[in-house]
Amino acid sequence: MGQALLKPALRPMLPADVPVLAAIFVASIEELTGDDYNEAQQIAWAAAADDEDKFGARLARELTLVATLQSSPVGFASLKGADHIDMLYVHPSAARHGVATALCDALEKLAGARGATALTVEASDTAEQFFAKRGYVAMQRNSVTIGDEWLANTTMKKTLAEGGAA
């Protein structure tokens, strides 16, 4: 008999979470984005977590939620201001188990509660399909420089219903 899928629990980020969130960030980039970005691009992108103090400060400045399965962090997402998803990363071992969906649902509700009428995200090529399925519409393609590498992403936008319900 198959094991029942556990639903991720969500909680606010704690300062002690920073090392594990940095590891989730790096693992997600290294293991999930290879079809869309080359190794040099992945290394440059993942380097954002090399300085854990700086990485943690970025997450602390935003509303950052941590998804856990059996009390262990498996993903995180951050809302910058009232209307922009800055980060959404899931550990590869928890990918396709509803973690990103739970995090995105929560951010959409929180954005609505903060008065946002729409939510934007700079979606990686890897994440673009996930956001499109949630009703986000591509607005423009971007090229961003990280270190010596150029990476493409897409600005996407979703109009929120009254009260933040999508």
PDB file of N, CA and C in Angstrom, residues 28-89:
ATOM      1  N   SER A  28      18.384  23.304  -5.081  1.00  0.00           N
ATOM      2  CA  SER A  28      17.324  23.524  -6.063  1.00  0.00           C
ATOM      3  C   SER A  28      17.908  23.984  -7.397  1.00  0.00           C
ATOM      4  N   ILE A  29      18.822  24.932  -7.342  1.00  0.00           N
ATOM      5  CA  ILE A  29      19.446  25.433  -8.567  1.00  0.00           C
ATOM      6  C   ILE A  29      20.278  24.332  -9.235  1.00  0.00           C
ATOM      7  N   GLU A  30      21.107  23.650  -8.449  1.00  0.00           N
ATOM      8  CA  GLU A  30      22.001  22.631  -9.014  1.00  0.00           C
ATOM      9  C   GLU A  30      21.257  21.448  -9.619  1.00  0.00           C
ATOM     10  N   GLU A  31      20.159  21.029  -8.980  1.00  0.00           N
ATOM     11  CA  GLU A  31      19.505  19.790  -9.404  1.00  0.00           C
ATOM     12  C   GLU A  31      18.251  19.974 -10.252  1.00  0.00           C
ATOM     13  N   LEU A  32      17.639  21.149 -10.223  1.00  0.00           N
ATOM     14  CA  LEU A  32      16.361  21.309 -10.922  1.00  0.00           C
ATOM     15  C   LEU A  32      16.415  22.213 -12.151  1.00  0.00           C
ATOM     16  N   THR A  33      17.488  22.969 -12.337  1.00  0.00           N
ATOM     17  CA  THR A  33      17.499  23.952 -13.429  1.00  0.00           C
ATOM     18  C   THR A  33      18.404  23.581 -14.606  1.00  0.00           C
ATOM     19  N   GLY A  34      18.980  22.381 -14.584  1.00  0.00           N
ATOM     20  CA  GLY A  34      19.943  21.976 -15.602  1.00  0.00           C
ATOM     21  C   GLY A  34      19.414  21.931 -17.026  1.00  0.00           C
ATOM     22  N   ASP A  35      18.107  21.761 -17.198  1.00  0.00           N
ATOM     23  CA  ASP A  35      17.551  21.743 -18.557  1.00  0.00           C
ATOM     24  C   ASP A  35      17.473  23.144 -19.156  1.00  0.00           C
ATOM     25  N   ASP A  36      17.536  24.176 -18.301  1.00  0.00           N
ATOM     26  CA  ASP A  36      17.336  25.548 -18.764  1.00  0.00           C
ATOM     27  C   ASP A  36      18.564  26.450 -18.643  1.00  0.00           C
ATOM     28  N   TYR A  37      19.505  26.061 -17.780  1.00  0.00           N
ATOM     29  CA  TYR A  37      20.685  26.889 -17.543  1.00  0.00           C
ATOM     30  C   TYR A  37      21.925  26.012 -17.539  1.00  0.00           C
ATOM     31  N   ASN A  38      23.029  26.536 -18.072  1.00  0.00           N
ATOM     32  CA  ASN A  38      24.264  25.744 -18.102  1.00  0.00           C
ATOM     33  C   ASN A  38      24.961  25.794 -16.735  1.00  0.00           C
ATOM     34  N   GLU A  39      26.006  24.997 -16.599  1.00  0.00           N
ATOM     35  CA  GLU A  39      26.682  24.871 -15.298  1.00  0.00           C
ATOM     36  C   GLU A  39      27.248  26.197 -14.805  1.00  0.00           C
ATOM     37  N   ALA A  40      27.838  26.980 -15.690  1.00  0.00           N
ATOM     38  CA  ALA A  40      28.404  28.270 -15.286  1.00  0.00           C
ATOM     39  C   ALA A  40      27.300  29.210 -14.787  1.00  0.00           C
ATOM     40  N   GLN A  41      26.148  29.188 -15.456  1.00  0.00           N
ATOM     41  CA  GLN A  41      25.027  30.012 -15.014  1.00  0.00           C
ATOM     42  C   GLN A  41      24.526  29.549 -13.647  1.00  0.00           C
ATOM     43  N   GLN A  42      24.422  28.228 -13.457  1.00  0.00           N
ATOM     44  CA  GLN A  42      23.968  27.689 -12.175  1.00  0.00           C
ATOM     45  C   GLN A  42      24.923  28.076 -11.045  1.00  0.00           C
ATOM     46  N   ILE A  43      26.214  27.985 -11.290  1.00  0.00           N
ATOM     47  CA  ILE A  43      27.209  28.326 -10.271  1.00  0.00           C
ATOM     48  C   ILE A  43      27.090  29.800  -9.894  1.00  0.00           C
ATOM     49  N   ALA A  44      26.965  30.670 -10.896  1.00  0.00           N
ATOM     50  CA  ALA A  44      26.824  32.104 -10.623  1.00  0.00           C
ATOM     51  C   ALA A  44      25.556  32.392  -9.823  1.00  0.00           C
ATOM     52  N   TRP A  45      24.464  31.766 -10.198  1.00  0.00           N
ATOM     53  CA  TRP A  45      23.168  31.959  -9.533  1.00  0.00           C
ATOM     54  C   TRP A  45      23.245  31.474  -8.081  1.00  0.00           C
ATOM     55  N   ALA A  46      23.761  30.277  -7.881  1.00  0.00           N
ATOM     56  CA  ALA A  46      23.832  29.693  -6.538  1.00  0.00           C
ATOM     57  C   ALA A  46      24.785  30.453  -5.629  1.00  0.00           C
ATOM     58  N   ALA A  47      25.715  31.203  -6.192  1.00  0.00           N
ATOM     59  CA  ALA A  47      26.684  31.951  -5.387  1.00  0.00           C
ATOM     60  C   ALA A  47      26.019  32.994  -4.498  1.00  0.00           C
ATOM     61  N   ALA A  48      24.768  33.337  -4.762  1.00  0.00           N
ATOM     62  CA  ALA A  48      24.044  34.288  -3.910  1.00  0.00           C
ATOM     63  C   ALA A  48      23.932  33.791  -2.473  1.00  0.00           C
ATOM     64  N   ALA A  49      24.086  32.485  -2.275  1.00  0.00           N
ATOM     65  CA  ALA A  49      23.988  31.918  -0.925  1.00  0.00           C
ATOM     66  C   ALA A  49      25.361  31.687  -0.292  1.00  0.00           C
ATOM     67  N   ASP A  50      26.441  32.038  -0.996  1.00  0.00           N
ATOM     68  CA  ASP A  50      27.781  31.823  -0.443  1.00  0.00           C
ATOM     69  C   ASP A  50      27.989  32.601   0.854  1.00  0.00           C
ATOM     70  N   ASP A  51      27.501  33.826   0.899  1.00  0.00           N
ATOM     71  CA  ASP A  51      27.589  34.649   2.108  1.00  0.00           C
ATOM     72  C   ASP A  51      26.258  34.490   2.847  1.00  0.00           C
ATOM     73  N   GLU A  52      26.239  33.556   3.814  1.00  0.00           N
ATOM     74  CA  GLU A  52      24.977  33.254   4.510  1.00  0.00           C
ATOM     75  C   GLU A  52      24.423  34.454   5.263  1.00  0.00           C
ATOM     76  N   ASP A  53      25.280  35.323   5.791  1.00  0.00           N
ATOM     77  CA  ASP A  53      24.791  36.508   6.503  1.00  0.00           C
ATOM     78  C   ASP A  53      24.022  37.421   5.552  1.00  0.00           C
ATOM     79  N   LYS A  54      24.589  37.645   4.371  1.00  0.00           N
ATOM     80  CA  LYS A  54      23.932  38.496   3.377  1.00  0.00           C
ATOM     81  C   LYS A  54      22.645  37.831   2.866  1.00  0.00           C
ATOM     82  N   PHE A  55      22.715  36.526   2.625  1.00  0.00           N
ATOM     83  CA  PHE A  55      21.542  35.778   2.162  1.00  0.00           C
ATOM     84  C   PHE A  55      20.429  35.845   3.213  1.00  0.00           C
ATOM     85  N   GLY A  56      20.790  35.612   4.470  1.00  0.00           N
ATOM     86  CA  GLY A  56      19.814  35.668   5.567  1.00  0.00           C
ATOM     87  C   GLY A  56      19.228  37.055   5.745  1.00  0.00           C
ATOM     88  N   ALA A  57      20.051  38.083   5.578  1.00  0.00           N
ATOM     89  CA  ALA A  57      19.555  39.457   5.703  1.00  0.00           C
ATOM     90  C   ALA A  57      18.528  39.756   4.610  1.00  0.00           C
ATOM     91  N   ARG A  58      18.778  39.260   3.409  1.00  0.00           N
ATOM     92  CA  ARG A  58      17.811  39.454   2.310  1.00  0.00           C
ATOM     93  C   ARG A  58      16.477  38.807   2.669  1.00  0.00           C
ATOM     94  N   LEU A  59      16.519  37.565   3.163  1.00  0.00           N
ATOM     95  CA  LEU A  59      15.287  36.875   3.539  1.00  0.00           C
ATOM     96  C   LEU A  59      14.596  37.567   4.710  1.00  0.00           C
ATOM     97  N   ALA A  60      15.364  38.090   5.643  1.00  0.00           N
ATOM     98  CA  ALA A  60      14.794  38.753   6.822  1.00  0.00           C
ATOM     99  C   ALA A  60      14.113  40.077   6.458  1.00  0.00           C
ATOM    100  N   ARG A  61      14.583  40.739   5.402  1.00  0.00           N
ATOM    101  CA  ARG A  61      13.972  42.005   4.970  1.00  0.00           C
ATOM    102  C   ARG A  61      12.599  41.778   4.339  1.00  0.00           C
ATOM    103  N   GLU A  62      12.348  40.552   3.915  1.00  0.00           N
ATOM    104  CA  GLU A  62      11.099  40.226   3.231  1.00  0.00           C
ATOM    105  C   GLU A  62      10.235  39.350   4.126  1.00  0.00           C
ATOM    106  N   LEU A  63       8.994  39.139   3.736  1.00  0.00           N
ATOM    107  CA  LEU A  63       8.139  38.200   4.449  1.00  0.00           C
ATOM    108  C   LEU A  63       8.487  36.820   3.888  1.00  0.00           C
ATOM    109  N   THR A  64       9.216  36.040   4.677  1.00  0.00           N
ATOM    110  CA  THR A  64       9.696  34.745   4.204  1.00  0.00           C
ATOM    111  C   THR A  64       9.014  33.620   4.963  1.00  0.00           C
ATOM    112  N   LEU A  65       8.415  32.713   4.198  1.00  0.00           N
ATOM    113  CA  LEU A  65       7.762  31.532   4.759  1.00  0.00           C
ATOM    114  C   LEU A  65       8.611  30.303   4.489  1.00  0.00           C
ATOM    115  N   VAL A  66       8.597  29.389   5.446  1.00  0.00           N
ATOM    116  CA  VAL A  66       9.319  28.127   5.324  1.00  0.00           C
ATOM    117  C   VAL A  66       8.293  26.999   5.275  1.00  0.00           C
ATOM    118  N   ALA A  67       8.442  26.114   4.308  1.00  0.00           N
ATOM    119  CA  ALA A  67       7.595  24.919   4.217  1.00  0.00           C
ATOM    120  C   ALA A  67       8.354  23.775   4.866  1.00  0.00           C
ATOM    121  N   THR A  68       7.648  23.021   5.718  1.00  0.00           N
ATOM    122  CA  THR A  68       8.275  21.876   6.375  1.00  0.00           C
ATOM    123  C   THR A  68       7.461  20.615   6.126  1.00  0.00           C
ATOM    124  N   LEU A  69       8.159  19.506   6.075  1.00  0.00           N
ATOM    125  CA  LEU A  69       7.549  18.184   6.059  1.00  0.00           C
ATOM    126  C   LEU A  69       8.144  17.447   7.252  1.00  0.00           C
ATOM    127  N   GLN A  70       7.299  16.963   8.129  1.00  0.00           N
ATOM    128  CA  GLN A  70       7.738  16.296   9.354  1.00  0.00           C
ATOM    129  C   GLN A  70       8.757  17.159  10.096  1.00  0.00           C
ATOM    130  N   SER A  71       8.454  18.442  10.217  1.00  0.00           N
ATOM    131  CA  SER A  71       9.244  19.452  10.936  1.00  0.00           C
ATOM    132  C   SER A  71      10.568  19.832  10.283  1.00  0.00           C
ATOM    133  N   SER A  72      10.881  19.264   9.131  1.00  0.00           N
ATOM    134  CA  SER A  72      12.136  19.603   8.446  1.00  0.00           C
ATOM    135  C   SER A  72      11.864  20.565   7.294  1.00  0.00           C
ATOM    136  N   PRO A  73      12.600  21.680   7.212  1.00  0.00           N
ATOM    137  CA  PRO A  73      12.419  22.607   6.094  1.00  0.00           C
ATOM    138  C   PRO A  73      12.712  21.935   4.754  1.00  0.00           C
ATOM    139  N   VAL A  74      11.797  22.133   3.802  1.00  0.00           N
ATOM    140  CA  VAL A  74      11.964  21.565   2.459  1.00  0.00           C
ATOM    141  C   VAL A  74      11.790  22.616   1.369  1.00  0.00           C
ATOM    142  N   GLY A  75      11.443  23.831   1.756  1.00  0.00           N
ATOM    143  CA  GLY A  75      11.270  24.888   0.778  1.00  0.00           C
ATOM    144  C   GLY A  75      11.027  26.210   1.471  1.00  0.00           C
ATOM    145  N   PHE A  76      11.110  27.293   0.686  1.00  0.00           N
ATOM    146  CA  PHE A  76      10.835  28.613   1.238  1.00  0.00           C
ATOM    147  C   PHE A  76      10.414  29.546   0.116  1.00  0.00           C
ATOM    148  N   ALA A  77       9.740  30.611   0.496  1.00  0.00           N
ATOM    149  CA  ALA A  77       9.319  31.631  -0.455  1.00  0.00           C
ATOM    150  C   ALA A  77       9.301  32.967   0.259  1.00  0.00           C
ATOM    151  N   SER A  78       9.584  34.034  -0.499  1.00  0.00           N
ATOM    152  CA  SER A  78       9.591  35.357   0.119  1.00  0.00           C
ATOM    153  C   SER A  78       8.785  36.342  -0.716  1.00  0.00           C
ATOM    154  N   LEU A  79       8.091  37.209   0.006  1.00  0.00           N
ATOM    155  CA  LEU A  79       7.282  38.266  -0.584  1.00  0.00           C
ATOM    156  C   LEU A  79       7.987  39.585  -0.311  1.00  0.00           C
ATOM    157  N   LYS A  80       8.346  40.282  -1.389  1.00  0.00           N
ATOM    158  CA  LYS A  80       9.017  41.580  -1.272  1.00  0.00           C
ATOM    159  C   LYS A  80       7.956  42.660  -1.417  1.00  0.00           C
ATOM    160  N   GLY A  81       7.840  43.492  -0.408  1.00  0.00           N
ATOM    161  CA  GLY A  81       6.780  44.491  -0.408  1.00  0.00           C
ATOM    162  C   GLY A  81       5.438  43.790  -0.321  1.00  0.00           C
ATOM    163  N   ALA A  82       4.432  44.365  -0.932  1.00  0.00           N
ATOM    164  CA  ALA A  82       3.103  43.747  -0.887  1.00  0.00           C
ATOM    165  C   ALA A  82       2.809  42.920  -2.118  1.00  0.00           C
ATOM    166  N   ASP A  83       3.649  43.051  -3.171  1.00  0.00           N
ATOM    167  CA  ASP A  83       3.180  42.524  -4.460  1.00  0.00           C
ATOM    168  C   ASP A  83       4.225  41.850  -5.345  1.00  0.00           C
ATOM    169  N   HIS A  84       5.346  41.380  -4.758  1.00  0.00           N
ATOM    170  CA  HIS A  84       6.363  40.744  -5.606  1.00  0.00           C
ATOM    171  C   HIS A  84       6.928  39.501  -4.927  1.00  0.00           C
ATOM    172  N   ILE A  85       6.828  38.356  -5.617  1.00  0.00           N
ATOM    173  CA  ILE A  85       7.462  37.130  -5.130  1.00  0.00           C
ATOM    174  C   ILE A  85       8.939  37.231  -5.509  1.00  0.00           C
ATOM    175  N   ASP A  86       9.790  37.322  -4.486  1.00  0.00           N
ATOM    176  CA  ASP A  86      11.222  37.455  -4.750  1.00  0.00           C
ATOM    177  C   ASP A  86      11.884  36.094  -4.904  1.00  0.00           C
ATOM    178  N   MET A  87      11.546  35.160  -4.024  1.00  0.00           N
ATOM    179  CA  MET A  87      12.171  33.831  -4.067  1.00  0.00           C
ATOM    180  C   MET A  87      11.124  32.753  -3.836  1.00  0.00           C
ATOM    181  N   LEU A  88      11.295  31.631  -4.520  1.00  0.00           N
ATOM    182  CA  LEU A  88      10.476  30.437  -4.302  1.00  0.00           C
ATOM    183  C   LEU A  88      11.347  29.249  -4.684  1.00  0.00           C
ATOM    184  N   TYR A  89      11.811  28.518  -3.660  1.00  0.00           N
ATOM    185  CA  TYR A  89      12.733  27.403  -3.880  1.00  0.00           C
ATOM    186  C   TYR A  89      12.294  26.197  -3.065  1.00  0.00           C
TER     187      TYR A  89
END
